[in-house]
Amino acid sequence: MAAPATSPGVATTGDPPDKNDRTLPEYLDRSGNFGKLIILSLCPADEKHPLPKNPFVVSKSLDQSIGKIEAAYTEQNGTKYVIKTRSSKLAAKLTQMSELIDGTKIRIIPHPVFNVSRCVISCKEACDLKEEELQEELASQGVLKVRRITRMENKSRVNTPTIVLTISGTVIPKEIRVGIINCRTRLFYPSPLVCYRCCAYGHTKDKCDSEPTCRNCSKQHELENEDPCQAEPFCKNCKGSHSPISRNCPIYRKEEEIVKTKVDSGITFGEARKEYARKHAENSYANVCGAQQRLETLRRDQEKDIQIAKLTKELADLKKKSPSTENDEITRLRKEVENLRIIAKEFYIMKAKLKTAEEHLEISESESEIEMETEQEQVERSSTARATPITVDETPTLKKQKLSSKNSLPFSMESDDAFESQSQQESTVKRRGRPPKNKNGQQVKK
């Protein structure tokens, strides 16, 4: 986690993790077995008489004295035991034990490292107070140690509002009361240990036996504070082109993650390094399985991408072809419609021609019938004229009288009406192409 510029190694998170806090509210925990985590250390009373190597001796001794405990494990190559419990009553009984069932003298005390926690507060009102004075005032709140963060200003150390507190217990309080001021707490992540003598990680210069190394080029030469090294930066830890104590170095970031794992999990640095190695091992089973799963996922994604590309291409082709296909279809339908119109027109023309031919045929038949009737009438008239005798006494005067009698008014009106009706019938026959019909629907013959 990134640290502020004025206080290296101080976490900037809000509320601390509560993994060591109560697992049940206090009003529900009547038996007192679900409180804050308490970590104790079981060690021999005399270093000349170490603890028994048989773990069953230790477990039976604890069972007979206090009962079951939550968890325990060894440290310092099995010379000590770490005991965890959430019951304050059980912790009090454990601290009263003095020997095991085999007679080995022991002592159980709060763990000096794991049973304490560190947090950070910021209080500008306490900048002028000394660390001893603050520790004395805050002791009632479980504060065991106070360390103030300082900075260099004009070649002198100046106090900052940031204060690191060491508190008894595995859970840090949410607030620390500095006088009448409530200051919120946050977890403290210490900076990785860097040796400013050999530029290596994991120890300080007070415990270093190596030769001095330049903090710029990583070479062993005379270090001059006034005239810094002008060579190209080089890191002996990661072989990078930067200072060996640079915070951008991958080794520095690795150490930061190890520190964070140690603080969050409440374990030692050795266990934190093992946890880091397990997470980042290249040939570990988890990483191999994860790589296989990622490979399968990548393959499936590639197949999906190929299918999507194919479908996209087909859709684009269809979009390109669809206008021309539609136009061709419309043109074909228009041609078919035009052909149908031509065929229908020819059909109507043929139908009209057939109708006209039928009418001409009917007219010719009616004219032939009229001609036959006219010839028959002429034959009848001629036969009648032959049968009627012509007298000699008829004189032109008599013929004139007969003619005048025929031309009289009644006779002439009847003959005119008959002539007109006959002419109308003949014109009707000629116009319609067939002889007239009477009321009964029979053709009238003249």
PDB file of C-alpha atoms in Angstrom, residues 119-234:
ATOM      1  CA  CYS A 119      -1.432   1.705  14.380  1.00  0.00           C
ATOM      2  CA  VAL A 120      -1.029   5.280  13.202  1.00  0.00           C
ATOM      3  CA  ILE A 121      -2.777   8.455  14.280  1.00  0.00           C
ATOM      4  CA  SER A 122      -2.441  12.063  13.138  1.00  0.00           C
ATOM      5  CA  CYS A 123      -2.724  14.835  15.729  1.00  0.00           C
ATOM      6  CA  LYS A 124      -1.236  18.234  14.973  1.00  0.00           C
ATOM      7  CA  GLU A 125      -2.132  19.442  18.475  1.00  0.00           C
ATOM      8  CA  ALA A 126       0.447  16.975  19.927  1.00  0.00           C
ATOM      9  CA  CYS A 127       3.388  18.043  17.735  1.00  0.00           C
ATOM     10  CA  ASP A 128       5.133  19.783  20.621  1.00  0.00           C
ATOM     11  CA  LEU A 129       4.739  16.872  23.066  1.00  0.00           C
ATOM     12  CA  LYS A 130       7.568  14.418  23.652  1.00  0.00           C
ATOM     13  CA  GLU A 131       7.234  10.668  23.076  1.00  0.00           C
ATOM     14  CA  GLU A 132       7.643   9.828  26.779  1.00  0.00           C
ATOM     15  CA  GLU A 133       4.926  12.278  27.740  1.00  0.00           C
ATOM     16  CA  LEU A 134       2.529  10.897  25.140  1.00  0.00           C
ATOM     17  CA  GLN A 135       3.225   7.303  26.237  1.00  0.00           C
ATOM     18  CA  GLU A 136       2.505   8.144  29.838  1.00  0.00           C
ATOM     19  CA  GLU A 137      -0.779   9.878  28.964  1.00  0.00           C
ATOM     20  CA  LEU A 138      -1.962   7.118  26.601  1.00  0.00           C
ATOM     21  CA  ALA A 139      -0.981   4.106  28.770  1.00  0.00           C
ATOM     22  CA  SER A 140      -4.525   3.824  30.134  1.00  0.00           C
ATOM     23  CA  GLN A 141      -5.742   3.089  26.589  1.00  0.00           C
ATOM     24  CA  GLY A 142      -3.351   0.118  26.177  1.00  0.00           C
ATOM     25  CA  VAL A 143      -0.569   2.040  24.456  1.00  0.00           C
ATOM     26  CA  LEU A 144       2.803   0.385  25.130  1.00  0.00           C
ATOM     27  CA  LYS A 145       5.081   2.512  22.970  1.00  0.00           C
ATOM     28  CA  VAL A 146       4.977   5.802  21.065  1.00  0.00           C
ATOM     29  CA  ARG A 147       7.172   6.712  18.084  1.00  0.00           C
ATOM     30  CA  ARG A 148       6.857  10.008  16.278  1.00  0.00           C
ATOM     31  CA  ILE A 149       7.501  10.393  12.541  1.00  0.00           C
ATOM     32  CA  THR A 150       9.918  13.223  11.757  1.00  0.00           C
ATOM     33  CA  ARG A 151      11.224  14.851   8.598  1.00  0.00           C
ATOM     34  CA  MET A 152      14.295  16.808   7.573  1.00  0.00           C
ATOM     35  CA  GLU A 153      13.821  20.537   7.252  1.00  0.00           C
ATOM     36  CA  ASN A 154      16.772  22.932   6.881  1.00  0.00           C
ATOM     37  CA  LYS A 155      19.145  20.117   7.889  1.00  0.00           C
ATOM     38  CA  SER A 156      17.282  19.479  11.127  1.00  0.00           C
ATOM     39  CA  ARG A 157      14.630  17.050  12.319  1.00  0.00           C
ATOM     40  CA  VAL A 158      11.113  18.429  12.658  1.00  0.00           C
ATOM     41  CA  ASN A 159       8.163  16.677  14.313  1.00  0.00           C
ATOM     42  CA  THR A 160       5.180  15.769  12.154  1.00  0.00           C
ATOM     43  CA  PRO A 161       1.563  15.162  13.269  1.00  0.00           C
ATOM     44  CA  THR A 162       1.951  11.430  12.460  1.00  0.00           C
ATOM     45  CA  ILE A 163       2.488   9.149  15.470  1.00  0.00           C
ATOM     46  CA  VAL A 164       3.029   5.362  15.494  1.00  0.00           C
ATOM     47  CA  LEU A 165       1.494   3.607  18.502  1.00  0.00           C
ATOM     48  CA  THR A 166       2.227   0.091  19.780  1.00  0.00           C
ATOM     49  CA  ILE A 167      -0.913  -1.254  21.464  1.00  0.00           C
ATOM     50  CA  SER A 168      -1.439  -4.328  23.578  1.00  0.00           C
ATOM     51  CA  GLY A 169      -3.663  -6.902  21.903  1.00  0.00           C
ATOM     52  CA  THR A 170      -4.265  -8.161  18.396  1.00  0.00           C
ATOM     53  CA  VAL A 171      -6.990  -5.650  17.573  1.00  0.00           C
ATOM     54  CA  ILE A 172      -6.318  -1.944  17.276  1.00  0.00           C
ATOM     55  CA  PRO A 173      -9.009   0.424  18.519  1.00  0.00           C
ATOM     56  CA  LYS A 174     -10.928   2.484  16.027  1.00  0.00           C
ATOM     57  CA  GLU A 175     -10.063   5.684  17.881  1.00  0.00           C
ATOM     58  CA  ILE A 176      -7.428   6.940  20.290  1.00  0.00           C
ATOM     59  CA  ARG A 177      -8.350   9.824  22.559  1.00  0.00           C
ATOM     60  CA  VAL A 178      -5.593  12.441  22.795  1.00  0.00           C
ATOM     61  CA  GLY A 179      -6.897  14.637  25.566  1.00  0.00           C
ATOM     62  CA  ILE A 180     -10.355  15.653  24.373  1.00  0.00           C
ATOM     63  CA  ILE A 181      -9.563  14.964  20.724  1.00  0.00           C
ATOM     64  CA  ASN A 182     -10.657  11.699  19.081  1.00  0.00           C
ATOM     65  CA  CYS A 183      -8.087  10.529  16.507  1.00  0.00           C
ATOM     66  CA  ARG A 184      -9.004   7.768  14.078  1.00  0.00           C
ATOM     67  CA  THR A 185      -6.494   4.925  13.725  1.00  0.00           C
ATOM     68  CA  ARG A 186      -5.211   3.051  10.699  1.00  0.00           C
ATOM     69  CA  LEU A 187      -2.903   0.080  10.224  1.00  0.00           C
ATOM     70  CA  PHE A 188       0.806   0.666  10.178  1.00  0.00           C
ATOM     71  CA  TYR A 189       2.870  -1.056   7.479  1.00  0.00           C
ATOM     72  CA  PRO A 190       6.580  -0.646   8.164  1.00  0.00           C
ATOM     73  CA  SER A 191       8.941   0.068   5.320  1.00  0.00           C
ATOM     74  CA  PRO A 192      11.066  -2.869   4.078  1.00  0.00           C
ATOM     75  CA  LEU A 193      14.378  -3.310   5.860  1.00  0.00           C
ATOM     76  CA  VAL A 194      17.143  -1.906   3.658  1.00  0.00           C
ATOM     77  CA  CYS A 195      20.773  -1.881   4.650  1.00  0.00           C
ATOM     78  CA  TYR A 196      22.314   1.499   3.862  1.00  0.00           C
ATOM     79  CA  ARG A 197      25.788  -0.070   4.102  1.00  0.00           C
ATOM     80  CA  CYS A 198      25.620  -2.954   1.591  1.00  0.00           C
ATOM     81  CA  CYS A 199      22.302  -1.958  -0.082  1.00  0.00           C
ATOM     82  CA  ALA A 200      20.757  -5.364   0.616  1.00  0.00           C
ATOM     83  CA  TYR A 201      17.299  -6.175   2.038  1.00  0.00           C
ATOM     84  CA  GLY A 202      16.387  -7.928   5.282  1.00  0.00           C
ATOM     85  CA  HIS A 203      18.694  -6.247   7.782  1.00  0.00           C
ATOM     86  CA  THR A 204      19.962  -2.837   8.858  1.00  0.00           C
ATOM     87  CA  LYS A 205      23.447  -1.341   8.745  1.00  0.00           C
ATOM     88  CA  ASP A 206      23.879  -1.936  12.478  1.00  0.00           C
ATOM     89  CA  LYS A 207      23.898  -5.683  11.855  1.00  0.00           C
ATOM     90  CA  CYS A 208      25.786  -5.646   8.536  1.00  0.00           C
ATOM     91  CA  ASP A 209      29.240  -7.178   8.151  1.00  0.00           C
ATOM     92  CA  SER A 210      29.623  -6.605   4.385  1.00  0.00           C
ATOM     93  CA  GLU A 211      31.805  -4.062   2.643  1.00  0.00           C
ATOM     94  CA  PRO A 212      30.306  -0.607   2.017  1.00  0.00           C
ATOM     95  CA  THR A 213      28.555  -0.292  -1.333  1.00  0.00           C
ATOM     96  CA  CYS A 214      27.746   2.827  -3.334  1.00  0.00           C
ATOM     97  CA  ARG A 215      24.057   3.715  -3.188  1.00  0.00           C
ATOM     98  CA  ASN A 216      24.153   4.899  -6.790  1.00  0.00           C
ATOM     99  CA  CYS A 217      26.261   2.506  -8.891  1.00  0.00           C
ATOM    100  CA  SER A 218      26.409  -0.497  -6.493  1.00  0.00           C
ATOM    101  CA  LYS A 219      30.224  -0.557  -6.667  1.00  0.00           C
ATOM    102  CA  GLN A 220      32.619  -0.696  -3.774  1.00  0.00           C
ATOM    103  CA  HIS A 221      34.523   2.572  -3.806  1.00  0.00           C
ATOM    104  CA  GLU A 222      35.112   5.440  -1.466  1.00  0.00           C
ATOM    105  CA  LEU A 223      31.810   7.099  -0.549  1.00  0.00           C
ATOM    106  CA  GLU A 224      31.878  10.871  -0.451  1.00  0.00           C
ATOM    107  CA  ASN A 225      28.890  12.622   1.062  1.00  0.00           C
ATOM    108  CA  GLU A 226      29.716  16.024  -0.334  1.00  0.00           C
ATOM    109  CA  ASP A 227      30.457  14.859  -3.891  1.00  0.00           C
ATOM    110  CA  PRO A 228      27.928  12.131  -4.815  1.00  0.00           C
ATOM    111  CA  CYS A 229      28.715   9.441  -7.350  1.00  0.00           C
ATOM    112  CA  GLN A 230      28.422  10.646 -10.941  1.00  0.00           C
ATOM    113  CA  ALA A 231      28.347   7.163 -12.529  1.00  0.00           C
ATOM    114  CA  GLU A 232      25.318   5.665 -14.223  1.00  0.00           C
ATOM    115  CA  PRO A 233      22.811   4.273 -11.671  1.00  0.00           C
ATOM    116  CA  PHE A 234      22.846   0.510 -11.351  1.00  0.00           C
TER     117      PHE A 234
END
